[in-house]
Amino acid sequence: MVQKIIFACVHNAGRSQMAAAFFNQLADHSKAEAVSAGTEPGLRVHPEVLSAMQEVGIDLSDAKPQKLTQELAEGASLLITMGCGDKCPYVPSLRRDDWPLRDPKGLSQAEVRSIRDEIKARVQNLLEAESVGH
């Protein structure tokens, strides 16, 4: 059975999009997949996030923020929130972890790159911990 991981934040326009993209790029698709969502989805992925991800060969231009619903959470085994405090999504019965990451919206490109690289490192650690990497 394929393990489903949800990366979630408030607007689903930055951190959770980057985390899901890295996870899906690096995971063994026969073992795991990731989706990203938010409690109050934005209209689009932040431009500074699109740019930072393009630098590492990941195109998020077609990614659309989506609402975290019970249907979306169905069958998931883990919810990872992105340091959004009390506004973070919560899904009863899901194992949960929180990554305390800054929101990249409006930050300089250097700061967004730093957040991107931290997210990639955290995703790589998660893949090893869950035994779902290549």
Coordinates of C-alpha atoms in Angstrom, one line a residue:
M1 CA 0.0 0.0 0.0
V2 CA 1.2 3.5 -0.9
Q3 CA 1.8 5.7 2.1
K4 CA 0.2 9.2 1.8
I5 CA 1.8 12.2 3.4
I6 CA 0.1 15.6 3.7
F7 CA 2.2 18.8 3.9
A8 CA -0.1 21.6 5.1
C9 CA 0.1 25.3 6.0
V10 CA -2.4 28.1 6.0
H11 CA -2.3 29.3 2.4
N12 CA -0.7 26.3 0.7
A13 CA 1.3 28.8 -1.4
G14 CA 4.9 28.3 -0.2
R15 CA 6.3 25.9 2.3
S16 CA 3.9 23.0 1.9
Q17 CA 4.1 23.3 -1.9
M18 CA 7.9 23.0 -1.8
A19 CA 7.8 20.1 0.7
A20 CA 5.4 18.1 -1.4
A21 CA 7.3 18.8 -4.6
F22 CA 10.6 17.6 -3.0
F23 CA 8.9 14.6 -1.5
N24 CA 7.4 13.5 -4.8
Q25 CA 10.6 14.1 -6.6
L26 CA 12.7 12.0 -4.1
A27 CA 10.3 9.3 -2.9
D28 CA 9.8 5.8 -4.3
H29 CA 6.4 6.2 -5.8
S30 CA 5.5 2.6 -5.2
K31 CA 5.9 3.3 -1.4
A32 CA 4.7 6.9 -0.9
E33 CA 3.3 10.1 -2.3
A34 CA 2.7 13.6 -1.0
V35 CA 0.0 16.1 -1.4
S36 CA -0.1 19.7 -0.1
A37 CA -3.0 21.7 1.2
G38 CA -4.0 24.6 3.4
T39 CA -6.8 25.8 5.7
E40 CA -7.2 29.1 3.8
P41 CA -5.8 28.4 0.3
G42 CA -4.3 31.3 -1.5
L43 CA -4.9 32.1 -5.1
R44 CA -1.5 31.0 -6.4
V45 CA 1.9 29.8 -5.3
H46 CA 4.1 32.7 -4.3
P47 CA 6.2 34.0 -7.2
E48 CA 9.4 33.9 -5.0
V49 CA 8.7 30.3 -4.3
L50 CA 8.2 29.5 -8.0
S51 CA 11.5 31.1 -8.8
A52 CA 13.4 29.4 -6.0
M53 CA 12.1 26.0 -7.0
Q54 CA 12.8 26.6 -10.7
E55 CA 16.5 27.1 -9.7
V56 CA 16.6 23.4 -8.6
G57 CA 14.7 22.1 -11.6
I58 CA 11.2 21.9 -10.1
D59 CA 8.4 23.6 -11.9
L60 CA 5.5 24.6 -9.7
S61 CA 3.8 26.9 -12.2
D62 CA 0.9 24.6 -12.6
A63 CA 0.5 24.0 -8.8
K64 CA -2.7 25.3 -7.3
P65 CA -3.3 25.9 -3.6
Q66 CA -6.1 23.6 -2.4
K67 CA -8.2 23.3 0.8
L68 CA -7.4 20.6 3.3
T69 CA -10.6 18.6 3.5
Q70 CA -11.5 15.4 5.2
E71 CA -11.7 13.7 1.8
L72 CA -8.2 14.8 0.9
A73 CA -6.9 13.6 4.3
E74 CA -8.6 10.2 3.9
G75 CA -6.0 7.4 3.7
A76 CA -3.1 9.6 4.8
S77 CA -0.7 8.4 7.4
L78 CA 1.1 11.6 8.4
L79 CA 0.3 15.3 8.5
I80 CA 3.2 17.7 8.5
T81 CA 2.4 21.3 9.3
M82 CA 4.8 24.2 8.5
G83 CA 5.1 26.1 11.8
C84 CA 1.9 28.1 11.5
G85 CA 1.1 27.9 15.2
D86 CA -2.6 28.0 16.1
K87 CA -3.6 28.4 12.5
C88 CA -2.0 25.1 11.5
P89 CA -4.4 22.5 10.1
Y90 CA -5.4 19.6 12.3
V91 CA -6.8 16.3 11.3
P92 CA -8.0 13.9 14.0
S93 CA -6.5 10.4 14.0
L94 CA -3.5 11.5 11.8
R95 CA 0.1 11.2 13.1
R96 CA 1.4 14.7 13.1
D97 CA 4.7 16.6 13.0
D98 CA 5.4 20.3 12.8
W99 CA 8.3 21.9 11.0
P100 CA 9.0 25.4 12.3
L101 CA 9.6 27.2 9.1
R102 CA 9.3 30.8 8.2
D103 CA 6.7 31.8 5.6
P104 CA 8.6 32.7 2.4
K105 CA 6.0 35.2 1.2
G106 CA 7.6 38.6 0.5
L107 CA 11.1 37.5 1.6
S108 CA 14.3 38.1 -0.4
Q109 CA 15.3 35.4 -2.9
A110 CA 18.3 34.5 -0.6
E111 CA 15.9 34.0 2.3
V112 CA 13.5 31.9 0.2
R113 CA 16.5 29.8 -1.0
S114 CA 17.5 29.1 2.6
I115 CA 13.9 28.0 3.5
R116 CA 13.8 25.8 0.3
D117 CA 17.1 24.1 1.2
E118 CA 16.0 23.5 4.8
I119 CA 12.7 22.0 3.5
K120 CA 14.7 19.7 1.1
A121 CA 16.9 18.5 4.0
R122 CA 13.9 17.8 6.2
V123 CA 12.2 15.9 3.4
Q124 CA 15.3 13.8 2.9
N125 CA 15.4 13.0 6.6
L126 CA 11.7 12.1 6.5
L127 CA 12.2 9.8 3.5
E128 CA 14.9 7.9 5.5
A129 CA 12.8 7.8 8.7
E130 CA 9.8 6.5 6.9
S131 CA 11.9 4.1 4.6
V132 CA 10.2 5.4 1.5
G133 CA 13.1 6.9 -0.5
H134 CA 14.7 5.5 -3.6

